[in-house]
Short mmCIF file of C-alpha atoms and ligand atoms in Angstrom, two decimals:
data_model
loop_
_atom_site.label_atom_id
_atom_site.label_comp_id
_atom_site.label_asym_id
_atom_site.label_seq_id
_atom_site.Cartn_x
_atom_site.Cartn_y
_atom_site.Cartn_z
CA MET A 262 -13.68 22.71 21.02
CA LYS A 263 -13.22 26.13 19.45
CA HIS A 264 -9.57 25.89 18.33
CA ILE A 265 -9.21 22.20 17.51
CA LYS A 266 -11.21 19.78 15.45
CA THR A 267 -10.46 16.09 15.98
CA LEU A 268 -11.09 13.98 12.88
CA ASN A 269 -11.31 10.64 14.61
CA SER A 270 -11.97 9.68 18.14
CA SER A 271 -10.91 6.09 18.01
CA ASN A 272 -7.64 5.07 19.64
CA LEU A 273 -5.24 2.56 18.13
CA LYS A 274 -4.61 1.23 21.59
CA THR A 275 -7.99 -0.38 21.78
CA SER A 276 -7.20 -2.49 18.71
CA LEU A 277 -4.30 -3.98 20.61
CA SER A 278 -6.54 -6.27 22.65
CA LYS A 279 -9.30 -6.61 19.99
CA GLY A 280 -7.17 -7.04 16.87
CA GLY A 281 -4.82 -9.54 15.38
CA CYS A 282 -7.25 -12.04 14.02
CA GLY A 283 -5.33 -11.98 10.75
CA GLU A 284 -8.32 -12.40 8.51
CA CYS A 285 -7.75 -9.14 6.61
CA GLN A 286 -6.18 -8.87 3.15
CA VAL A 287 -2.45 -9.01 2.79
CA SER A 288 -1.46 -5.54 1.56
CA CYS A 289 0.38 -6.47 -1.67
CA GLN A 290 -2.61 -8.45 -2.87
CA SER A 291 -4.79 -5.42 -3.15
CA ALA A 292 -3.48 -3.20 -5.86
CA CYS A 293 0.10 -2.23 -5.57
CA LYS A 294 2.47 -5.15 -5.65
CA THR A 295 5.41 -2.86 -5.14
CA SER A 296 4.93 -1.03 -1.91
CA CYS A 297 3.60 -1.58 1.53
CA THR A 298 0.65 0.55 2.43
CA VAL A 299 -0.95 -1.23 5.27
CA ALA A 300 -2.97 1.62 6.78
CA ASN A 301 -5.32 1.63 3.77
CA GLN A 302 -6.37 -2.01 4.22
CA ASN A 303 -9.85 -2.70 5.62
CA CYS A 304 -10.41 -4.37 8.85
CA GLU A 305 -12.31 -7.55 8.08
CA ARG A 306 -14.22 -7.27 11.38
CA SER A 307 -15.54 -3.72 10.83
CA LYS A 308 -17.31 -4.70 7.66
CA MET B 135 7.78 7.45 23.72
CA PRO B 136 4.96 9.88 23.03
CA MET B 137 5.28 11.25 19.49
CA ILE B 138 3.39 13.74 17.35
CA HIS B 139 3.72 14.93 13.78
CA LYS B 140 2.85 18.52 12.99
CA PHE B 141 2.45 19.63 9.44
CA SER B 142 0.67 22.30 7.48
CA LEU B 143 -0.67 21.82 4.00
CA PHE B 144 -2.50 24.39 1.98
CA ASP B 145 -4.99 26.00 4.29
CA LYS B 146 -4.61 23.58 7.20
CA PHE B 147 -2.56 23.08 10.35
CA MET B 148 -2.69 19.44 11.27
CA VAL B 149 -1.29 17.16 14.00
CA LEU B 150 -1.12 13.44 14.09
CA ASP B 151 -0.74 11.82 17.47
CA VAL B 152 1.28 8.79 16.48
CA ASN B 153 0.47 6.31 19.24
CA SER B 154 -3.28 6.79 19.34
CA GLY B 155 -3.70 7.53 15.70
CA ALA B 156 -5.76 10.63 16.43
CA VAL B 157 -5.67 13.41 13.81
CA HIS B 158 -6.47 17.01 14.68
CA VAL B 159 -6.95 20.16 12.67
CA LEU B 160 -5.82 23.23 14.54
CA ASP B 161 -6.38 26.94 14.10
CA GLU B 162 -3.45 29.27 14.04
CA VAL B 163 -3.44 30.04 17.76
CA ALA B 164 -3.58 26.36 18.80
CA TRP B 165 -0.86 25.59 16.21
CA GLU B 166 1.40 28.25 17.83
CA VAL B 167 0.58 27.19 21.40
CA LEU B 168 1.44 23.62 20.47
CA ASN B 169 5.02 24.80 19.57
CA TYR B 170 5.62 25.62 23.21
CA PHE B 171 3.20 23.17 24.86
CA THR B 172 5.74 20.63 26.18
CA SER B 173 8.55 23.00 26.96
CA CYS B 174 6.86 25.96 28.59
CA SER B 175 4.29 26.68 31.29
CA ARG B 176 0.92 28.21 30.35
CA ASP B 177 2.00 31.58 31.74
CA LYS B 178 5.15 31.55 29.77
CA ILE B 179 3.27 30.62 26.56
CA ILE B 180 0.82 33.51 27.16
CA ASP B 181 3.79 35.82 27.65
CA ILE B 182 5.41 34.65 24.33
CA LEU B 183 2.24 34.88 22.26
CA LYS B 184 0.26 37.73 23.75
CA LYS B 185 1.42 40.31 21.27
CA LYS B 186 0.07 38.22 18.44
CA TYR B 187 -3.10 36.71 19.85
CA ASP B 188 -5.83 37.38 22.39
CA VAL B 189 -4.86 36.10 25.87
CA GLU B 190 -8.22 34.43 26.16
CA ASP B 191 -7.72 32.55 22.93
CA ILE B 192 -4.27 31.41 23.93
CA THR B 193 -5.60 30.13 27.24
CA GLN B 194 -8.45 28.33 25.63
CA ALA B 195 -6.26 26.73 22.97
CA TYR B 196 -3.90 25.60 25.76
CA LEU B 197 -6.75 24.02 27.70
CA GLU B 198 -8.00 22.21 24.59
CA LEU B 199 -4.63 20.77 24.03
CA LYS B 200 -4.47 19.69 27.70
CA THR B 201 -7.83 17.99 27.36
CA LEU B 202 -6.63 16.05 24.38
CA GLN B 203 -3.49 15.00 26.25
CA GLN B 204 -5.58 13.79 29.22
CA LYS B 205 -7.84 11.78 26.83
CA GLU B 206 -4.64 10.23 25.39
CA LEU B 207 -5.29 11.74 21.98
CA LEU B 208 -2.19 13.90 22.06
CA PHE B 209 1.28 12.99 23.29
CA SER B 210 -0.26 9.58 24.17
CA PRO B 211 1.94 6.91 25.62
CA ASP B 212 3.50 4.13 23.67
CA TYR B 213 1.84 0.84 24.54
CA TYR B 214 3.33 -1.20 21.78
CA ASP B 215 6.90 -1.94 22.65
CA ASP B 216 6.50 -5.53 23.89
CA MET B 217 3.55 -6.39 21.71
CA ASP B 218 2.75 -9.96 20.91
CA LEU B 219 2.84 -10.38 17.17
CA HIS B 220 1.04 -13.65 16.91
CA HIS B 221 3.72 -15.18 14.69
CA ASN B 222 2.65 -18.74 14.40
CA GLY B 223 3.86 -19.83 11.07
CA ILE B 224 0.51 -19.40 9.48
CA ILE B 225 0.56 -18.70 5.70
CA LYS B 226 -2.70 -17.32 4.30
CA ALA B 227 -1.83 -15.69 0.97
CA LEU B 228 -0.17 -16.80 -2.16
CA CYS B 229 1.17 -14.98 -5.14
CA LEU B 230 0.98 -17.65 -7.81
CA HIS B 231 3.33 -17.04 -10.73
CA VAL B 232 1.48 -19.09 -13.26
CA ALA B 233 3.68 -17.83 -16.10
CA HIS B 234 7.25 -16.72 -16.08
CA ASP B 235 6.78 -15.43 -19.61
CA CYS B 236 5.31 -12.33 -21.00
CA ASN B 237 3.91 -10.97 -24.21
CA LEU B 238 5.30 -7.50 -23.42
CA ARG B 239 8.76 -6.17 -22.86
CA CYS B 240 8.11 -3.35 -20.44
CA LYS B 241 11.29 -1.47 -19.70
CA TYR B 242 11.04 -1.31 -15.96
CA CYS B 243 9.76 -4.82 -15.35
CA PHE B 244 11.27 -6.25 -12.17
CA ALA B 245 10.65 -9.61 -13.53
CA SER B 246 13.13 -9.03 -16.41
CA THR B 247 10.37 -8.98 -18.97
CA GLY B 248 8.59 -11.93 -17.64
CA SER B 249 11.37 -14.50 -17.24
CA PHE B 250 12.35 -13.57 -13.67
CA GLN B 251 16.02 -13.98 -14.47
CA GLY B 252 15.39 -17.67 -15.21
CA ARG B 253 13.89 -19.71 -18.00
CA ARG B 254 10.66 -18.82 -19.56
CA LEU B 255 8.17 -21.17 -18.09
CA VAL B 256 4.54 -21.68 -17.36
CA MET B 257 3.19 -23.48 -14.30
CA ASP B 258 1.66 -26.88 -14.82
CA CYS B 259 -1.58 -28.03 -13.13
CA GLU B 260 0.08 -30.35 -10.69
CA THR B 261 2.45 -27.65 -9.35
CA GLY B 262 -0.49 -25.24 -9.07
CA LYS B 263 -2.56 -27.72 -7.14
CA GLY B 264 0.39 -28.44 -4.95
CA ALA B 265 0.67 -24.72 -4.20
CA ILE B 266 -2.97 -24.59 -3.16
CA ASP B 267 -2.62 -27.67 -1.02
CA PHE B 268 0.42 -26.02 0.62
CA LEU B 269 -1.57 -22.90 1.33
CA ILE B 270 -4.50 -24.79 2.83
CA SER B 271 -2.36 -26.96 4.99
CA HIS B 272 -0.32 -23.96 6.33
CA SER B 273 -3.32 -21.75 6.96
CA GLY B 274 -4.06 -22.99 10.52
CA ASN B 275 -7.27 -21.49 11.73
CA ARG B 276 -7.53 -18.71 9.18
CA ARG B 277 -10.66 -18.80 7.19
CA GLN B 278 -10.12 -16.13 4.64
CA LEU B 279 -7.30 -17.13 2.22
CA GLU B 280 -5.97 -15.24 -0.86
CA VAL B 281 -4.51 -16.33 -4.14
CA ASP B 282 -3.31 -13.79 -6.66
CA PHE B 283 -2.57 -15.05 -10.24
CA PHE B 284 0.54 -13.22 -11.27
CA GLY B 285 3.41 -13.48 -13.74
CA GLY B 286 5.01 -12.60 -16.04
CA GLU B 287 1.68 -12.37 -17.70
CA PRO B 288 -0.78 -14.90 -16.09
CA LEU B 289 -3.09 -14.93 -19.11
CA LEU B 290 -0.46 -16.86 -21.03
CA ASN B 291 -1.65 -19.69 -18.88
CA LYS B 292 -5.47 -19.23 -18.93
CA ASP B 293 -6.53 -22.89 -18.71
CA ILE B 294 -4.47 -23.50 -15.66
CA ILE B 295 -6.00 -20.45 -14.00
CA LYS B 296 -9.45 -21.87 -14.60
CA GLN B 297 -8.54 -25.29 -13.33
CA LEU B 298 -6.85 -23.90 -10.24
CA VAL B 299 -9.83 -21.71 -9.35
CA ASP B 300 -12.07 -24.76 -9.47
CA TYR B 301 -9.61 -26.83 -7.49
CA GLY B 302 -9.02 -24.12 -4.97
CA ASN B 303 -12.74 -23.60 -4.39
CA GLU B 304 -13.26 -27.31 -3.95
CA ARG B 305 -10.36 -27.72 -1.47
CA ALA B 306 -11.37 -24.59 0.43
CA ALA B 307 -14.93 -25.85 0.87
CA GLN B 308 -13.72 -29.19 2.19
CA SER B 309 -11.71 -27.26 4.77
CA ASN B 310 -14.34 -24.84 5.63
CA LYS B 311 -12.32 -21.93 4.21
CA ASP B 312 -12.77 -19.35 1.54
CA ILE B 313 -10.22 -18.33 -1.05
CA ARG B 314 -10.37 -14.85 -2.60
CA PHE B 315 -8.89 -15.00 -6.04
CA THR B 316 -7.31 -11.95 -7.69
CA LEU B 317 -5.64 -11.44 -11.04
CA THR B 318 -3.05 -8.98 -12.14
CA THR B 319 -2.78 -8.60 -15.91
CA ASN B 320 -1.51 -6.41 -18.71
CA ALA B 321 -4.92 -6.88 -20.38
CA LEU B 322 -3.62 -7.83 -23.76
CA LEU B 323 -5.13 -11.33 -23.81
CA LEU B 324 -8.51 -10.43 -22.23
CA ASP B 325 -11.41 -11.71 -24.28
CA ASP B 326 -15.10 -11.92 -23.59
CA ASP B 327 -14.99 -15.52 -22.45
CA PHE B 328 -12.25 -14.97 -19.94
CA LEU B 329 -13.75 -11.68 -18.79
CA SER B 330 -16.95 -13.36 -17.74
CA PHE B 331 -14.91 -16.01 -15.94
CA ILE B 332 -13.01 -13.22 -14.16
CA ASN B 333 -16.32 -11.54 -13.22
CA ASP B 334 -17.67 -14.80 -11.82
CA LYS B 335 -14.65 -15.87 -9.86
CA MET B 336 -12.23 -13.03 -9.10
CA TYR B 337 -12.61 -10.96 -6.05
CA ASN B 338 -10.32 -8.26 -7.41
CA LEU B 339 -8.84 -7.50 -10.87
CA VAL B 340 -5.78 -5.39 -11.41
CA LEU B 341 -5.24 -4.03 -14.86
CA SER B 342 -1.93 -2.52 -15.87
CA ILE B 343 -1.77 0.81 -17.72
CA ASP B 344 0.51 3.70 -16.89
CA GLY B 345 -1.55 6.78 -17.88
CA THR B 346 -1.55 8.74 -21.13
CA ARG B 347 -0.53 7.15 -24.41
CA GLN B 348 2.84 8.88 -24.25
CA THR B 349 3.65 7.75 -20.74
CA ASN B 350 2.33 4.25 -21.27
CA ASP B 351 4.00 3.51 -24.57
CA ARG B 352 7.40 4.76 -23.49
CA MET B 353 7.58 1.96 -20.92
CA ARG B 354 5.03 -0.63 -21.87
CA TYR B 355 5.74 -2.03 -25.33
CA GLN B 356 5.71 -5.21 -27.26
CA ALA B 357 8.68 -7.25 -28.45
CA ASP B 358 8.81 -5.27 -31.72
CA GLY B 359 8.88 -1.99 -29.80
CA ARG B 360 5.30 -0.92 -30.58
CA GLY B 361 3.39 0.65 -27.72
CA THR B 362 0.37 -0.96 -26.10
CA TYR B 363 -1.95 1.84 -25.20
CA ASP B 364 -4.28 1.48 -28.22
CA LEU B 365 -4.41 -2.27 -27.86
CA ILE B 366 -5.23 -2.42 -24.16
CA LEU B 367 -7.44 0.56 -23.70
CA PRO B 368 -10.57 -0.94 -25.29
CA LYS B 369 -9.94 -4.16 -23.33
CA ILE B 370 -9.51 -2.35 -20.03
CA LYS B 371 -12.61 -0.33 -20.75
CA LYS B 372 -14.66 -3.41 -21.44
CA ALA B 373 -13.32 -5.19 -18.32
CA VAL B 374 -14.11 -2.19 -16.13
CA GLU B 375 -17.58 -1.90 -17.63
CA MET B 376 -18.26 -5.61 -16.96
CA ARG B 377 -16.91 -5.29 -13.41
CA GLU B 378 -19.75 -3.00 -12.41
CA ASP B 379 -19.70 -2.85 -8.60
CA LYS B 380 -17.02 -5.51 -8.23
CA SER B 381 -13.57 -4.58 -7.08
CA PHE B 382 -10.89 -3.58 -9.59
CA TYR B 383 -7.90 -1.28 -9.99
CA VAL B 384 -6.21 0.21 -12.97
CA ARG B 385 -2.62 0.26 -11.92
CA GLY B 386 0.33 2.21 -13.34
CA THR B 387 3.89 2.91 -12.53
CA PHE B 388 5.55 6.33 -12.70
CA THR B 389 9.25 6.78 -13.27
CA ARG B 390 11.74 9.57 -13.66
CA TYR B 391 10.40 9.90 -17.27
CA ASN B 392 6.93 11.05 -16.13
CA LEU B 393 7.42 12.95 -12.90
CA ASN B 394 4.28 14.81 -13.86
CA PHE B 395 2.35 11.69 -13.09
CA SER B 396 -0.65 13.58 -11.70
CA GLU B 397 -1.60 14.08 -15.36
CA ASP B 398 -1.46 10.35 -15.92
CA VAL B 399 -3.66 9.66 -12.88
CA LEU B 400 -6.16 12.28 -13.98
CA HIS B 401 -6.09 10.93 -17.51
CA LEU B 402 -7.12 7.52 -16.12
CA ALA B 403 -9.86 9.18 -14.08
CA ASP B 404 -11.05 11.01 -17.17
CA LEU B 405 -11.29 7.74 -19.00
CA GLY B 406 -13.82 6.71 -16.43
CA PHE B 407 -11.65 4.39 -14.31
CA LYS B 408 -12.50 5.27 -10.82
CA ASN B 409 -10.13 3.01 -8.93
CA ILE B 410 -6.60 4.02 -9.72
CA SER B 411 -3.23 3.14 -8.32
CA VAL B 412 -0.14 4.76 -9.79
CA GLU B 413 3.03 4.03 -7.96
CA PRO B 414 6.75 4.89 -7.99
CA VAL B 415 8.92 2.39 -9.90
CA VAL B 416 11.00 -0.08 -8.02
CA ALA B 417 14.35 0.05 -9.83
CA ASP B 418 18.05 -0.30 -9.52
CA LYS B 419 19.21 3.25 -8.75
CA ASN B 420 21.60 3.24 -11.74
CA LYS B 421 18.79 3.03 -14.27
CA ASP B 422 17.98 6.29 -15.95
CA TYR B 423 14.28 5.96 -15.19
CA ALA B 424 14.95 5.29 -11.44
CA ILE B 425 13.64 8.00 -9.10
CA ARG B 426 16.37 10.16 -7.57
CA GLU B 427 16.43 12.17 -4.38
CA GLU B 428 16.46 15.41 -6.37
CA ASP B 429 13.14 14.51 -7.92
CA LEU B 430 11.37 14.53 -4.55
CA PRO B 431 10.28 18.21 -4.52
CA THR B 432 8.61 17.68 -7.95
CA ILE B 433 6.95 14.48 -6.77
CA PHE B 434 5.65 16.14 -3.63
CA LYS B 435 4.10 18.86 -5.75
CA GLU B 436 2.45 16.23 -7.93
CA TYR B 437 0.91 14.53 -4.87
CA GLU B 438 -0.37 17.86 -3.68
CA THR B 439 -1.92 18.58 -7.04
CA LEU B 440 -3.56 15.22 -6.98
CA ALA B 441 -4.85 15.74 -3.46
CA GLN B 442 -6.45 19.08 -4.44
CA GLU B 443 -7.98 17.55 -7.52
CA TYR B 444 -9.25 14.59 -5.50
CA VAL B 445 -11.12 16.90 -3.18
CA LYS B 446 -12.39 19.12 -5.92
CA ARG B 447 -13.79 16.22 -7.97
CA TYR B 448 -15.28 14.64 -4.90
CA LYS B 449 -17.15 17.82 -4.05
CA ILE B 450 -18.64 18.22 -7.53
CA GLY B 451 -19.81 14.64 -7.56
CA ASN B 452 -17.18 13.20 -9.86
CA PRO B 453 -14.86 11.34 -7.45
CA PHE B 454 -12.05 8.98 -8.15
CA ASN B 455 -10.28 6.65 -5.75
CA PHE B 456 -6.49 6.88 -5.63
CA PHE B 457 -5.12 3.83 -3.83
CA HIS B 458 -2.37 5.63 -1.96
CA PHE B 459 -4.73 8.24 -0.55
CA ASN B 460 -7.04 5.64 0.91
CA ILE B 461 -6.80 5.90 4.63
CA ASP B 462 -9.39 5.03 7.17
CA LEU B 463 -8.87 7.02 10.24
CA THR B 464 -11.58 5.36 12.29
CA GLN B 465 -11.81 1.73 11.33
CA GLY B 466 -8.50 1.02 9.68
CA PRO B 467 -6.44 -2.08 10.49
CA CYS B 468 -5.60 -2.98 14.06
CA VAL B 469 -2.26 -1.98 15.43
CA ILE B 470 -0.96 -5.55 15.24
CA LYS B 471 -1.51 -5.59 11.43
CA ARG B 472 0.17 -2.16 11.20
CA VAL B 473 3.21 -3.45 12.91
CA MET B 474 3.46 -6.74 11.07
CA GLY B 475 3.25 -5.00 7.73
CA CYS B 476 3.06 -6.69 4.38
CA GLY B 477 3.62 -10.19 5.75
CA ALA B 478 6.20 -11.10 3.10
CA GLY B 479 7.83 -14.38 4.02
CA THR B 480 5.54 -14.87 6.97
CA GLU B 481 1.87 -14.95 6.05
CA TYR B 482 2.37 -14.16 2.36
CA VAL B 483 4.60 -16.04 -0.06
CA ALA B 484 5.08 -16.31 -3.85
CA VAL B 485 5.30 -19.57 -5.75
CA THR B 486 7.15 -19.91 -9.07
CA PRO B 487 6.14 -22.15 -12.01
CA GLU B 488 8.59 -24.70 -10.63
CA GLY B 489 6.88 -24.68 -7.28
CA ASP B 490 9.69 -22.83 -5.51
CA ILE B 491 8.62 -20.61 -2.66
CA TYR B 492 9.90 -17.07 -2.12
CA PRO B 493 9.06 -14.44 0.55
CA CYS B 494 7.21 -12.40 -2.03
CA HIS B 495 6.95 -11.76 -5.76
CA GLN B 496 9.73 -9.14 -5.65
CA PHE B 497 12.24 -11.64 -4.35
CA VAL B 498 11.50 -14.33 -6.91
CA GLY B 499 14.57 -15.54 -8.71
CA ILE B 500 17.11 -14.39 -6.08
CA GLU B 501 18.45 -17.73 -5.11
CA ASP B 502 19.33 -16.81 -1.47
CA PHE B 503 15.75 -15.92 -0.87
CA CYS B 504 14.24 -19.24 -1.93
CA ILE B 505 12.60 -20.58 1.18
CA GLY B 506 11.37 -23.92 0.06
CA ASN B 507 9.16 -25.77 -2.43
CA VAL B 508 5.46 -26.63 -2.46
CA LYS B 509 6.36 -30.36 -2.33
CA GLU B 510 8.84 -30.30 0.48
CA GLY B 511 7.46 -27.27 2.26
CA ILE B 512 9.50 -24.53 3.97
CA GLU B 513 13.11 -25.42 4.27
CA ASN B 514 15.08 -22.24 4.59
CA ARG B 515 13.86 -21.36 8.06
CA LYS B 516 16.72 -18.84 8.61
CA THR B 517 15.40 -16.55 5.91
CA VAL B 518 11.80 -16.86 7.21
CA GLU B 519 13.12 -15.88 10.66
CA GLU B 520 14.87 -12.85 9.12
CA PHE B 521 11.51 -11.72 7.64
CA ARG B 522 9.72 -12.44 10.86
CA LYS B 523 12.07 -10.15 12.73
CA CYS B 524 11.76 -7.43 10.16
CA ASN B 525 9.05 -5.10 11.32
CA VAL B 526 8.40 -1.47 12.21
CA LEU B 527 9.25 -1.96 15.87
CA LYS B 528 12.55 -3.43 15.03
CA LYS B 529 13.84 -1.26 12.17
CA GLU B 530 15.95 1.50 13.65
CA GLU B 531 14.76 4.18 11.18
CA CYS B 532 11.12 3.30 11.70
CA LYS B 533 11.13 3.23 15.47
CA LYS B 534 11.54 6.96 15.51
CA CYS B 535 9.38 7.74 12.41
CA TRP B 536 5.97 9.28 12.78
CA ALA B 537 4.64 7.33 9.84
CA LYS B 538 5.31 3.91 11.32
CA PHE B 539 1.70 2.86 11.86
CA TYR B 540 0.73 3.87 8.39
CA CYS B 541 3.66 2.69 6.37
CA SER B 542 4.46 -0.41 8.51
CA GLY B 543 8.14 -0.28 7.72
CA GLY B 544 7.89 -0.01 3.99
CA CYS B 545 8.61 -2.65 1.42
CA HIS B 546 11.41 -5.09 2.31
CA ALA B 547 12.18 -5.54 -1.35
CA SER B 548 12.74 -1.86 -1.90
CA ALA B 549 14.98 -1.82 1.15
CA TYR B 550 16.89 -4.74 -0.21
CA TYR B 551 17.20 -3.35 -3.72
CA SER B 552 18.44 -0.02 -2.39
CA SER B 553 20.84 -1.20 0.24
CA ASN B 554 21.13 -5.00 0.15
CA ASP B 555 19.46 -5.31 3.57
CA ILE B 556 15.80 -6.05 4.25
CA HIS B 557 16.19 -4.48 7.73
CA SER B 558 17.05 -1.10 6.34
CA THR B 559 14.69 1.41 4.77
CA TYR B 560 14.52 2.88 1.25
CA LYS B 561 14.87 6.62 2.04
CA ILE B 562 13.35 7.97 -1.12
CA GLY B 563 10.41 5.65 -0.61
CA CYS B 564 10.02 6.88 2.96
CA GLU B 565 9.81 10.51 1.86
CA MET B 566 7.20 9.75 -0.78
CA GLU B 567 5.18 7.60 1.68
CA LYS B 568 5.19 10.32 4.28
CA LYS B 569 4.04 12.89 1.74
CA ARG B 570 1.18 10.67 0.62
CA ILE B 571 0.03 10.13 4.24
CA GLU B 572 0.01 13.93 4.85
CA CYS B 573 -1.96 14.42 1.64
CA ALA B 574 -4.42 11.63 2.65
CA MET B 575 -4.93 13.24 6.06
CA TRP B 576 -5.46 16.67 4.50
CA ILE B 577 -8.03 15.11 2.17
CA LYS B 578 -9.88 13.68 5.15
CA ALA B 579 -9.82 17.14 6.86
CA SER B 580 -11.06 18.87 3.73
CA LEU B 581 -13.89 16.38 3.11
CA SER B 582 -15.02 16.62 6.74
CA GLU B 583 -16.01 20.29 6.36
S1 SF4 C 881 8.47 5.97 6.22
FE1 SF4 C 881 10.41 4.85 6.23
S2 SF4 C 881 11.22 5.13 8.28
FE2 SF4 C 881 9.01 5.67 8.29
S3 SF4 C 881 7.97 3.78 8.95
FE3 SF4 C 881 8.06 3.83 6.73
S4 SF4 C 881 9.95 2.69 6.13
FE4 SF4 C 881 10.13 3.23 8.27
S1 SF4 C 882 8.31 -6.96 0.50
FE1 SF4 C 882 7.38 -5.23 -0.70
S2 SF4 C 882 6.62 -6.18 -2.59
FE2 SF4 C 882 6.97 -7.79 -1.12
S3 SF4 C 882 5.00 -8.12 -0.14
FE3 SF4 C 882 6.14 -6.63 1.13
S4 SF4 C 882 5.54 -4.63 0.34
FE4 SF4 C 882 4.93 -6.13 -1.16
#
C-alpha cells in the first residue's frame, strides 16, 4: 500500500478460539502493583 | 459495534482498529479521506478533497482503506459481546503479605506505612504454608502458578520467605505444577546472602526507587525522616548487576510533587537500570500529592518526552524498557485475557499475615472486602461474584472506550478509591492510560521505520 502502513496483521478475533488457557502471568505480579496494564503481558503460548 | 481510534502524535497519523487490534500509520491524504470514509461516497470525498490533493491519490487512499475494511482490519465487527470468560473459580496467583510492617515510612504508602490499617504483624510459617496449600488446591488444571512476596516490607521476614519457597517448590512438584516466585522490596535489607537466594529462586524482582535523590527522598524516608536514596542505591545496583539476564524492574511512583517524572525515569535509565516502571500514585484525592485533573496536560507532555527519548536511545543502541510502553501488537495476550483484566478476586488474591484473603493487595485491610481465610477457604462469595462481573465488557464507560482491549477496565482499586465503586472507572487514570497506549503505538511505528 502506498498511503497506509499496517504495523500488525494479526487479528484479535483469532485469539478468541485459541486463547483463554489462563497460563499467562497475572498483570499485577509483573511490575506495577497499582494499575492494570494487561496488554503488555506476554502470551505464555507464543514463547 | 465497529470502532476505531484516530490520533496524531508528532510526525505520525495513526489509527487503531479496536476490535481487530490492527494499527495503521496513514499519510496525510489517507488521514483526510478517513475523516469522510463512513459518511460519504467516494465521489463526494473526491469532491471535498480535490482542491487539496491529487484525485488519483484520494482514490487510491480510499481503495486502500476499503481493502483494510474488507480484511476486517478497519471498522471490523465486534465479536466479543457474548464471550465465554471461562470463570471457573480457579485461583492461580497469590500476593503473600509476609510482613505487615515496614522499615520505611513512605508518605504515599497505601499500606499506611506497612501496617495496612491494622496491627504490625509478620506471617508465621504455618499460615504461609496454608496459603500455598490453598493456592495449589484452588488452581484446578493450571500448571503455571505465581506467588509474590509482598508487604509491608517482605524482607522483615526473610526466614519465612526461604522456608516458603522450599515448601512451595516441593508442593508444586508433587502436584505437577510450577510456581514462579517474585519479590517486591524497598531494598534496604538486601545483603549478599539473600541476593544469591533471590537470584536462585525468584523469577522476577521488583526494587522500589522513585527516581532522583530529590524525588525519592521527598516521599521515601525512614522513621526519623532521613531519605533512603543513598542507602538503597548501592544495594539496587548490586542486585541488578547480579540479576544479569534474569527478570527485574526498578519501580517508582510519581505524584503531584514530581510531575516532571520523565527526568526520574531517565535518571534511572542513566544509572544503568534498563527495566523501569514509574507509575502514578494511587491516593485519596484530598492528599496534596494526589494527581489532579488539571495536571493531565503536564503528564501527557512528560509521556511524550519519554516516548521520544525511548526511540532516540533505542536507535543509538542505548535502549531502556519502560513498563507502561511495553505493548506487543502481534503476539500480545488473547482477547479473553484482555477482557478479564487483572483477575483481582478471581484468579488472583492477596493473603495477610493472619491468613485472611482479599481480592488483591490494594483491598487488604478493608473489612468488607475480606473474602475468606486460608484455613476455611473462600466464604464471602458475594464479593467474589462482584469482582467476577467486573470487566471491560460490563463497565459502562469501558464498553465505548477505544482502549478497552489494552487497559482491560483499569484497576478496580483505583475505581473504588476514587468513587467507592469497583464497577466505575477512575477518570484521571483512564486519561493517563490512553495517553500511554498512544505513545506506545507511536513508538512501535517509529521503530518499524
Ligand atoms: S481507559 Fe478507562 S474507560 Fe477506557 S477501558 Fe480503561 S478503565 Fe475503561
Ligand atoms: S485491582 Fe488494581 S491493584 Fe488490584 S490486581 Fe487489579 S489492577 Fe492490580
